[in-house]
Short mmCIF file of C-alpha atoms and ligand atoms in Angstrom, two decimals:
data_model
loop_
_atom_site.label_atom_id
_atom_site.label_comp_id
_atom_site.label_asym_id
_atom_site.label_seq_id
_atom_site.Cartn_x
_atom_site.Cartn_y
_atom_site.Cartn_z
CA UNK I 732 -1.28 6.99 -13.21
CA UNK I 733 0.39 4.10 -14.91
CA UNK I 734 3.01 6.18 -16.61
CA UNK I 735 5.80 5.60 -14.13
CA UNK I 736 7.59 2.70 -15.76
CA UNK I 737 5.67 0.11 -13.76
CA UNK I 738 4.98 -3.33 -15.16
CA UNK I 739 2.14 -3.54 -17.67
CA UNK I 740 1.25 -7.17 -18.35
CA UNK I 741 1.27 -8.36 -21.95
CA UNK I 742 2.10 -11.32 -24.16
CA UNK I 743 4.47 -9.82 -26.77
CA UNK I 744 7.87 -11.39 -27.25
CA UNK I 745 9.38 -8.35 -25.53
CA UNK I 746 7.35 -9.36 -22.47
CA UNK I 747 8.29 -13.01 -22.75
CA UNK I 748 12.04 -12.46 -23.20
CA UNK I 749 13.81 -13.66 -20.03
CA UNK I 750 14.46 -10.87 -17.53
CA UNK I 751 18.18 -11.70 -17.51
CA UNK I 752 18.44 -11.18 -21.27
CA UNK I 753 16.66 -7.83 -21.08
CA UNK I 754 18.83 -6.61 -18.24
CA UNK I 755 22.00 -7.76 -20.02
CA UNK I 756 20.88 -5.98 -23.20
CA UNK I 757 20.25 -2.84 -21.17
CA UNK I 758 23.72 -2.98 -19.63
CA UNK I 759 25.26 -3.56 -23.08
CA UNK I 760 23.37 -0.62 -24.50
CA UNK I 761 24.61 1.50 -21.63
CA UNK I 762 28.21 0.57 -22.37
CA UNK I 763 27.73 0.95 -26.10
CA UNK I 764 26.18 4.40 -25.65
CA UNK I 765 29.66 5.78 -25.10
CA UNK I 766 30.39 4.84 -28.69
CA UNK I 767 27.06 5.86 -30.21
CA UNK I 768 27.25 9.17 -31.98
CA UNK I 769 26.21 10.81 -35.19
CA UNK I 770 22.77 12.22 -35.81
CA UNK I 771 21.74 9.32 -38.05
CA UNK I 772 22.78 6.57 -35.62
CA UNK I 773 21.11 8.23 -32.65
CA UNK I 774 17.88 8.92 -34.51
CA UNK I 775 17.82 5.36 -35.80
CA UNK I 776 18.36 4.10 -32.24
CA UNK I 777 15.43 6.07 -30.86
CA UNK I 778 13.26 5.00 -33.80
CA UNK I 779 14.14 1.36 -33.19
CA UNK I 780 13.23 1.77 -29.53
CA UNK I 781 9.85 3.18 -30.52
CA UNK I 782 9.32 0.16 -32.77
CA UNK I 783 10.01 -2.08 -29.74
CA UNK I 784 7.41 -0.11 -27.76
CA UNK I 785 4.97 -0.78 -30.58
CA UNK I 786 5.77 -4.49 -30.57
CA UNK I 787 5.17 -4.57 -26.81
CA UNK I 788 1.75 -3.06 -27.48
CA UNK I 789 2.55 0.38 -26.07
CA UNK I 790 1.60 3.72 -27.61
CA UNK I 791 4.07 6.50 -28.52
CA UNK I 792 2.28 8.48 -25.82
CA UNK I 793 3.39 5.98 -23.16
CA UNK I 794 6.95 6.26 -24.50
CA UNK I 795 6.74 10.04 -24.27
CA UNK I 796 5.58 9.79 -20.67
CA UNK I 797 8.75 7.95 -19.71
CA UNK I 798 10.82 10.88 -20.96
CA UNK I 799 8.49 13.69 -19.94
CA UNK I 800 9.77 14.12 -16.35
CA UNK I 801 13.20 14.93 -17.83
CA UNK I 802 11.98 17.45 -20.40
CA UNK I 803 13.30 20.58 -18.68
CA UNK I 804 16.71 19.10 -18.03
CA UNK I 805 16.85 17.86 -21.61
CA UNK I 806 15.87 21.27 -22.91
CA UNK I 807 18.63 22.82 -20.88
CA UNK I 808 21.17 20.33 -22.23
CA UNK I 809 20.03 20.97 -25.79
CA UNK I 810 20.44 24.72 -25.34
CA UNK I 811 23.83 24.37 -23.73
CA UNK I 812 25.23 21.86 -26.24
CA UNK I 813 23.92 23.82 -29.18
CA UNK I 814 25.52 26.99 -27.89
CA UNK I 815 28.81 25.31 -26.96
CA UNK I 816 29.26 22.74 -29.69
CA UNK I 817 26.59 23.03 -32.34
CA UNK I 818 23.28 21.36 -33.05
CA UNK I 819 24.71 17.96 -34.01
CA UNK I 820 26.24 17.60 -30.61
CA UNK I 821 22.94 18.62 -28.98
CA UNK I 822 21.08 15.88 -30.88
CA UNK I 823 23.80 13.35 -30.01
CA UNK I 824 23.79 13.93 -26.30
CA UNK I 825 20.06 14.27 -25.80
CA UNK I 826 19.34 11.44 -28.22
CA UNK I 827 21.51 9.04 -26.23
CA UNK I 828 19.88 10.02 -22.93
CA UNK I 829 16.40 9.57 -24.38
CA UNK I 830 17.43 6.24 -25.86
CA UNK I 831 18.69 4.94 -22.52
CA UNK I 832 15.68 6.19 -20.55
CA UNK I 833 13.31 4.60 -23.06
CA UNK I 834 15.25 1.34 -22.96
CA UNK I 835 15.31 1.17 -19.15
CA UNK I 836 11.59 1.98 -18.97
CA UNK I 837 10.83 -0.67 -21.60
CA UNK I 838 12.53 -3.28 -19.41
CA UNK I 839 10.54 -2.35 -16.30
CA UNK I 840 7.31 -1.95 -18.27
CA UNK I 841 7.55 -5.45 -19.71
CA UNK I 842 9.09 -7.39 -16.81
CA UNK I 843 7.65 -8.36 -13.44
CA UNK I 844 9.57 -6.83 -10.58
CA UNK I 845 10.01 -10.27 -9.03
CA UNK I 846 11.70 -11.51 -12.22
CA UNK I 847 14.10 -8.54 -12.22
CA UNK I 848 14.77 -9.07 -8.54
CA UNK I 849 15.51 -12.78 -9.12
CA UNK I 850 18.13 -11.86 -11.74
CA UNK I 851 19.74 -9.31 -9.45
CA UNK I 852 19.82 -11.82 -6.60
CA UNK I 853 21.49 -14.39 -8.87
CA UNK I 854 24.06 -11.88 -10.10
CA UNK I 855 24.91 -10.77 -6.57
CA UNK I 856 25.16 -14.29 -5.14
CA UNK I 857 28.94 -14.57 -5.71
CA UNK I 858 29.34 -11.48 -3.49
CA UNK I 859 27.96 -13.32 -0.46
CA UNK I 860 31.41 -13.88 1.08
CA UNK I 861 31.74 -10.08 1.10
CA UNK I 862 28.67 -9.96 3.38
CA UNK I 863 26.39 -8.74 0.62
CA UNK I 864 22.88 -10.14 1.21
CA UNK I 865 21.44 -10.57 -2.28
CA UNK I 866 17.87 -11.14 -1.01
CA UNK I 867 17.99 -7.89 0.94
CA UNK I 868 19.25 -5.96 -2.08
CA UNK I 869 16.48 -7.54 -4.16
CA UNK I 870 13.84 -6.58 -1.60
CA UNK I 871 15.19 -3.04 -1.47
CA UNK I 872 14.77 -2.71 -5.22
CA UNK I 873 11.22 -4.08 -5.12
CA UNK I 874 10.34 -1.70 -2.28
CA UNK I 875 11.82 1.18 -4.26
CA UNK I 876 9.67 0.42 -7.27
CA UNK I 877 6.59 0.02 -5.09
CA UNK I 878 7.35 3.37 -3.42
CA UNK I 879 7.15 5.33 -6.68
CA UNK I 880 3.34 5.52 -6.94
CA UNK I 881 3.01 6.00 -3.18
CA UNK I 882 5.40 8.96 -3.15
CA UNK I 883 3.59 10.39 -6.17
CA UNK I 884 0.31 10.05 -4.24
CA UNK I 885 1.76 11.87 -1.21
CA UNK I 886 3.05 14.62 -3.43
CA UNK I 887 -0.41 15.13 -4.92
CA UNK I 888 -2.07 15.12 -1.49
CA UNK I 889 0.31 17.73 -0.15
CA UNK I 890 -0.11 19.94 -3.20
CA UNK I 891 -3.91 19.70 -2.99
CA UNK I 892 -3.84 20.51 0.72
CA UNK I 893 -1.68 23.56 -0.01
CA UNK I 894 -4.07 24.74 -2.70
CA UNK I 895 -7.08 24.14 -0.47
CA UNK I 896 -5.53 26.42 2.13
CA UNK I 897 -4.77 29.02 -0.51
CA UNK I 898 -1.03 28.74 -0.07
CA UNK I 899 1.09 29.52 -3.09
CA UNK I 900 3.85 27.29 -4.38
CA UNK I 901 6.17 27.57 -1.41
CA UNK I 902 8.91 24.92 -1.56
CA UNK I 903 9.06 24.79 2.22
CA UNK I 904 5.34 24.37 2.76
CA UNK I 905 5.54 21.60 0.19
CA UNK I 906 8.66 19.76 1.36
CA UNK I 907 8.02 19.67 5.10
CA UNK I 908 4.71 17.74 5.09
CA UNK I 909 5.96 15.55 2.25
CA UNK I 910 9.00 14.53 4.29
CA UNK I 911 6.91 13.91 7.40
CA UNK I 912 4.45 11.78 5.45
CA UNK I 913 7.24 9.82 3.80
CA UNK I 914 9.06 9.14 7.06
CA UNK I 915 5.86 8.04 8.76
CA UNK I 916 5.13 5.76 5.84
CA UNK I 917 8.65 4.29 5.92
CA UNK I 918 8.11 3.56 9.61
CA UNK I 919 4.86 1.71 8.92
CA UNK I 920 6.41 -0.25 6.07
CA UNK I 921 9.25 -1.31 8.35
CA UNK I 922 6.79 -2.49 10.95
CA UNK I 923 4.72 -4.32 8.34
CA UNK I 924 7.83 -6.08 7.03
CA UNK I 925 8.59 -7.37 10.51
CA UNK I 926 4.97 -8.50 10.87
CA UNK I 927 5.31 -10.32 7.54
CA UNK I 928 8.25 -12.31 8.81
CA UNK I 929 11.22 -10.21 7.82
CA UNK I 930 13.61 -9.68 10.71
CA UNK U 151 -7.29 -21.99 18.99
CA UNK U 152 -4.08 -20.46 20.34
CA UNK U 153 -4.14 -19.34 23.95
CA UNK U 154 -3.07 -15.73 24.44
CA UNK U 155 -2.07 -14.66 27.91
CA UNK U 156 -1.29 -11.07 28.87
CA UNK U 157 -0.03 -10.85 32.47
CA UNK U 158 0.71 -7.74 34.49
CA UNK U 159 1.41 -5.70 31.38
CA UNK U 160 2.18 -2.01 31.45
CA UNK U 161 3.76 -0.16 28.59
CA UNK U 162 5.38 3.24 28.38
CA UNK U 163 6.79 5.12 25.40
CA UNK U 164 9.59 7.66 25.67
CA UNK U 165 11.99 8.64 28.43
CA UNK U 166 11.98 10.95 31.44
CA UNK U 167 9.69 13.96 31.00
CA UNK U 168 8.37 12.71 27.66
CA UNK U 169 7.39 9.42 29.28
CA UNK U 170 3.89 8.28 28.56
CA UNK U 171 2.04 5.29 29.91
CA UNK U 172 -0.14 3.86 27.16
CA UNK U 173 -1.09 0.60 28.89
CA UNK U 174 -1.48 0.14 32.63
CA UNK U 175 -1.79 -3.16 34.54
CA UNK U 176 -3.48 -5.21 31.86
CA UNK U 177 -4.28 -8.83 32.69
CA UNK U 178 -6.28 -10.94 30.29
CA UNK U 179 -6.30 -14.44 28.89
CA UNK U 180 -8.29 -15.62 25.89
CA UNK U 181 -8.63 -18.53 23.52
CA UNK U 182 -11.97 -17.71 21.91
CA UNK U 183 -12.24 -17.66 18.14
CA UNK U 184 -13.50 -14.06 17.92
CA UNK U 185 -12.22 -11.34 20.19
CA UNK U 186 -13.09 -7.68 19.57
CA UNK U 187 -11.27 -4.62 20.90
CA UNK U 188 -12.90 -1.20 21.15
CA UNK U 189 -12.09 2.11 22.79
CA UNK U 190 -11.56 5.80 22.09
CA UNK U 191 -8.67 7.08 19.95
CA UNK U 192 -5.45 6.93 21.91
CA UNK U 193 -6.80 4.50 24.51
CA UNK U 194 -4.06 1.97 23.75
CA UNK U 195 -5.80 -0.46 21.36
CA UNK U 196 -3.08 -0.50 18.70
CA UNK U 197 -0.37 -0.87 21.31
CA UNK U 198 -2.26 -3.81 22.82
CA UNK U 199 -2.71 -5.41 19.40
CA UNK U 200 1.01 -5.06 18.64
CA UNK U 201 1.89 -6.74 21.92
CA UNK U 202 0.14 -9.91 20.80
CA UNK U 203 2.63 -10.75 18.04
CA UNK U 204 5.68 -9.16 19.63
CA UNK U 205 5.84 -6.09 17.36
CA UNK U 206 5.98 -4.31 20.71
CA UNK U 207 7.50 -5.95 23.78
CA UNK U 208 5.94 -4.62 27.00
CA UNK U 209 8.12 -2.55 29.30
CA UNK U 210 6.55 -4.47 32.21
CA UNK U 211 4.85 -7.85 32.43
CA UNK U 212 4.70 -10.56 29.80
CA UNK U 213 2.68 -11.71 26.81
CA UNK U 214 2.59 -15.35 25.76
CA UNK U 215 1.01 -17.13 22.81
CA UNK U 216 0.59 -20.86 23.42
CA UNK U 217 3.14 -20.58 26.18
CA UNK U 218 5.82 -18.83 24.08
CA UNK U 219 6.75 -15.37 25.36
CA UNK U 220 6.83 -12.61 22.76
CA UNK U 221 9.96 -11.12 24.32
CA UNK U 222 12.02 -14.18 23.45
CA UNK U 223 10.15 -15.93 20.66
CA UNK U 224 8.89 -13.00 18.60
CA UNK U 225 9.91 -14.42 15.27
CA UNK U 226 8.38 -17.83 15.91
CA UNK U 227 5.18 -16.23 17.14
CA UNK U 228 4.93 -13.95 14.11
CA UNK U 229 5.14 -17.01 11.88
CA UNK U 230 1.84 -18.19 13.42
CA UNK U 231 0.21 -14.87 14.20
CA UNK U 232 -0.64 -12.67 11.22
CA UNK U 233 -1.19 -8.93 11.46
CA UNK U 234 -3.36 -6.76 9.26
CA UNK U 235 -2.82 -2.98 9.48
CA UNK U 236 -5.20 -0.08 8.96
CA UNK U 237 -3.38 1.27 5.91
CA UNK U 238 -2.91 -1.46 3.31
CA UNK U 239 -0.44 0.72 1.39
CA UNK U 240 2.08 0.25 4.18
CA UNK U 241 1.58 -3.48 4.15
CA UNK U 242 1.65 -4.21 0.42
CA UNK U 243 5.34 -4.32 -0.39
CA UNK U 244 5.32 -5.62 -3.97
CA UNK U 245 4.30 -3.78 -7.14
CA UNK U 246 1.79 -6.39 -8.34
CA UNK U 247 -0.96 -8.37 -6.59
CA UNK U 248 0.46 -11.83 -7.24
CA UNK U 249 4.01 -10.81 -6.30
CA UNK U 250 2.79 -9.42 -3.00
CA UNK U 251 0.98 -12.59 -1.99
CA UNK U 252 3.97 -14.69 -3.10
CA UNK U 253 6.22 -12.53 -0.95
CA UNK U 254 4.54 -14.04 2.13
CA UNK U 255 5.58 -17.52 0.98
CA UNK U 256 9.16 -16.66 0.00
CA UNK U 257 10.86 -18.52 2.84
CA UNK U 258 8.72 -21.65 2.72
CA UNK U 259 10.04 -24.69 0.85
CA UNK U 260 7.21 -24.65 -1.68
CA UNK U 261 8.12 -24.83 -5.36
CA UNK U 262 7.29 -21.97 -7.73
CA UNK U 263 4.38 -24.00 -9.09
CA UNK U 264 3.01 -24.76 -5.62
CA UNK U 265 3.29 -21.08 -4.71
CA UNK U 266 1.41 -20.13 -7.85
CA UNK U 267 -1.41 -22.53 -6.98
CA UNK U 268 -1.65 -21.23 -3.40
CA UNK U 269 -1.66 -17.63 -4.65
CA UNK U 270 -4.35 -18.27 -7.28
CA UNK U 271 -6.43 -20.12 -4.72
CA UNK U 272 -6.38 -17.36 -2.10
CA UNK U 273 -6.97 -14.60 -4.68
CA UNK U 274 -10.02 -16.55 -5.85
CA UNK U 275 -11.35 -16.82 -2.31
CA UNK U 276 -11.03 -13.05 -1.88
CA UNK U 277 -12.65 -12.09 -5.17
CA UNK U 278 -9.33 -10.95 -6.64
CA UNK U 279 -9.10 -13.64 -9.31
CA UNK U 280 -7.74 -12.40 -12.61
CA UNK U 281 -5.77 -9.65 -10.88
CA UNK U 282 -2.52 -11.60 -10.39
CA UNK U 283 -0.53 -9.23 -12.60
CA UNK U 284 -2.51 -6.13 -11.68
CA UNK U 285 -0.42 -3.25 -10.28
CA UNK U 286 -1.21 -3.07 -6.57
CA UNK U 287 -1.34 0.73 -6.55
CA UNK U 288 -4.24 0.69 -9.03
CA UNK U 289 -6.52 -1.38 -6.79
CA UNK U 290 -9.46 0.29 -5.01
CA UNK U 291 -9.19 0.84 -1.26
CA UNK U 292 -11.35 -2.19 -0.53
CA UNK U 293 -9.37 -4.38 -2.92
CA UNK U 294 -6.10 -3.23 -1.33
CA UNK U 295 -7.35 -4.27 2.10
CA UNK U 296 -8.48 -7.61 0.65
CA UNK U 297 -5.02 -8.08 -0.86
CA UNK U 298 -3.33 -7.23 2.45
CA UNK U 299 -5.55 -9.75 4.20
CA UNK U 300 -5.00 -12.40 1.51
CA UNK U 301 -1.24 -11.96 1.83
CA UNK U 302 -1.54 -12.58 5.57
CA UNK U 303 -3.88 -15.55 5.31
CA UNK U 304 -1.96 -17.34 2.56
CA UNK U 305 0.57 -18.41 5.22
CA UNK U 306 -2.30 -20.05 7.16
CA UNK U 307 -1.72 -18.35 10.50
CA UNK U 308 -3.42 -19.75 13.60
CA UNK U 309 -4.38 -16.26 14.76
CA UNK U 310 -4.93 -13.05 12.81
CA UNK U 311 -4.83 -9.64 14.49
CA UNK U 312 -6.47 -6.78 12.64
CA UNK U 313 -5.99 -3.18 13.66
CA UNK U 314 -8.93 -1.16 12.34
CA UNK U 315 -8.92 -2.77 8.88
CA UNK U 316 -12.12 -0.95 7.87
CA UNK U 317 -11.42 2.56 9.18
CA UNK U 318 -10.19 3.92 5.83
CA UNK U 319 -12.98 2.26 3.84
CA UNK U 320 -16.46 3.34 2.79
CA UNK U 321 -19.43 1.54 4.33
CA UNK U 322 -19.81 -0.94 1.50
CA UNK U 323 -16.17 -2.01 1.49
CA UNK U 324 -16.14 -2.10 5.28
CA UNK U 325 -19.12 -4.45 5.15
CA UNK U 326 -17.37 -6.61 2.60
CA UNK U 327 -14.23 -6.91 4.75
CA UNK U 328 -16.52 -7.63 7.69
CA UNK U 329 -18.15 -10.50 5.78
CA UNK U 330 -14.75 -11.92 4.84
CA UNK U 331 -13.62 -11.75 8.46
CA UNK U 332 -16.83 -13.43 9.63
CA UNK U 333 -16.14 -16.35 7.30
CA UNK U 334 -12.59 -17.08 8.50
CA UNK U 335 -11.88 -20.34 10.34
CA UNK U 336 -8.87 -18.93 12.14
CA UNK U 337 -8.88 -17.15 15.46
CA UNK U 338 -9.33 -13.40 14.99
CA UNK U 339 -8.59 -10.40 17.20
CA UNK U 340 -10.28 -7.36 15.65
CA UNK U 341 -9.72 -3.77 16.73
CA UNK U 342 -12.53 -1.67 15.28
CA UNK U 343 -14.81 1.35 15.48
CA UNK U 344 -17.39 -0.42 13.31
CA UNK U 345 -19.27 -1.88 16.26
CA UNK U 346 -21.72 -3.87 14.14
CA UNK U 347 -18.84 -6.07 12.97
CA UNK U 348 -18.67 -7.44 16.51
CA UNK U 349 -22.26 -8.74 16.62
CA UNK U 350 -21.41 -12.39 16.72
CA UNK U 351 -18.07 -12.15 18.49
CA UNK U 352 -17.37 -14.31 21.55
CA UNK U 353 -15.83 -11.60 23.64
CA UNK U 354 -15.12 -7.87 23.48
CA UNK U 355 -12.48 -5.92 25.41
CA UNK U 356 -12.97 -2.20 26.04
CA UNK U 357 -9.93 0.03 26.58
CA UNK U 358 -10.04 3.46 28.14
CA UNK U 359 -7.08 5.68 29.00
CA UNK U 360 -4.53 2.87 28.97
CA UNK U 361 -6.67 0.46 31.00
CA UNK U 362 -8.72 -2.58 30.15
CA UNK U 363 -12.01 -1.43 31.64
CA UNK U 364 -14.49 -4.02 30.41
CA UNK U 365 -14.30 -7.63 29.25
CA UNK U 366 -17.68 -9.03 28.30
CA UNK U 367 -19.86 -10.45 25.51
CA UNK U 368 -20.43 -7.94 22.66
CA UNK U 369 -23.85 -6.62 23.72
CA UNK U 370 -22.75 -5.80 27.23
CA UNK U 371 -19.34 -4.46 26.23
CA UNK U 372 -20.80 -2.18 23.55
CA UNK U 373 -23.39 -0.79 26.01
CA UNK U 374 -20.57 -0.14 28.46
CA UNK U 375 -18.56 1.64 25.77
CA UNK U 376 -21.52 3.77 24.68
CA UNK U 377 -22.12 4.88 28.28
CA UNK U 378 -18.42 5.59 28.69
CA UNK U 379 -18.40 7.84 25.63
CA UNK U 380 -21.56 9.78 26.47
N1 ADP W 78 5.70 4.74 19.00
C1 ADP W 78 5.11 5.58 19.85
N2 ADP W 78 5.83 6.50 20.52
C2 ADP W 78 5.25 7.33 21.39
N3 ADP W 78 3.95 7.35 21.68
C3 ADP W 78 3.15 6.48 21.05
C4 ADP W 78 3.69 5.54 20.10
N4 ADP W 78 2.68 4.79 19.65
C5 ADP W 78 1.57 5.23 20.26
N5 ADP W 78 1.84 6.24 21.10
C6 ADP W 78 0.87 6.94 21.97
O1 ADP W 78 0.25 5.98 22.79
C7 ADP W 78 -1.11 6.27 22.97
C8 ADP W 78 -1.94 5.07 22.61
O2 ADP W 78 -1.80 4.85 21.24
P1 ADP W 78 -2.51 3.65 20.46
O3 ADP W 78 -2.17 2.37 21.12
O4 ADP W 78 -2.13 3.81 19.04
O5 ADP W 78 -4.05 3.99 20.69
P2 ADP W 78 -5.32 3.61 19.81
O6 ADP W 78 -4.94 2.57 18.83
O7 ADP W 78 -6.33 3.15 20.81
O8 ADP W 78 -5.77 4.88 19.15
C9 ADP W 78 -1.41 7.49 22.11
O9 ADP W 78 -1.46 8.61 22.95
C10 ADP W 78 -0.25 7.57 21.17
O10 ADP W 78 0.05 8.91 20.85
MG1 MG W 79 -4.95 2.58 16.73
#
């Protein structure tokens, strides 16, 4: 299950790099991606990212799993770009998306959520006079990350229940229980947060 | 041990035609170290448990902990009264074990180092040592419940309320949680269907259809409950 970009402890220098540096690098890469183009540059970028995965002790398979959920969208973009503007453009666009997804996943895979949250809280602190509550934003992000495997679990449960009852892949029969489950869970989490001293 | 006093409490959910009385005229006072709560599904146990730390404020009557009323001092009371839920997944809010326990200590004035020591210490006591950086969603059900309990106890509450902490667990894990609970020095209020966990409790309350129908030592209370259910 651990293929969802959740922290995997390790001791590589990628792991040990301060969270702030990794986040800043990610933001820089995002900005720079507007300028990245050319088949060679993009391919080199993705290759470099895979080297970083290797240094962090991760397999190419783990890297692939970060991108896998997007495969159909990416395929669609490739087809469209190729048709509209040629294969170089298709490689450019998809290559940059893959590069950014891999980079973002590498940051979350090698950094504790609490460290990321601390950086975000520090960055948001100057916004306090504007009534932004940095701690709340930080908590929201942590809760979001924690919710990923839980939502995935719900989704599996609902799908299994549907199969067990011999129902086909009906989007409605899938969505309704999933939403109910999620709302009920959100309610319990809210209550638990109050019980744990957050109110 | 904190003194908990529930006086003239009734509680209803909903309005008008959808109105439902889930607790009716409950009066009880306790300061024993081990108090058990049993009763059929829907009898009002969880509602009663949530009254004790102010998660629910009664529509009628009052609940006090050491003289503080939950209606006015909920936050203060919750700082001293921990709550452990049935589903640990709702209670674990951080992606890794260590982060979740630390979360409980976030608004204390402990340093990072002191927090780390407290976290390591409690994880050791609960057999979770070495799992500080372990993703919480990859723990077993029993380990998740241990983590939820550790995250409550790390703040050293004077009273811990547990609402069916073993209901989702297999017998072995339930027994393990039971052993951990038995070893706690703090006051414990335990809602449970695992009646054997109540063997050495000081007092057991039985709820039935919104009323507190029996308040006795475990043996007597469990006999009463068995007769009620048959
Ligand atoms: N938030 C709520 N809104 C409406 N009804 C509720 C709510 N919580 C519980 N109830 C109802 O109150 C009754 C008692 O519930 P509860 O205290 O959870 O019982 P128990 O824990 O003994 O199973 C049940 O019939 C339940 O459906
Ligand atoms: Mg209940």
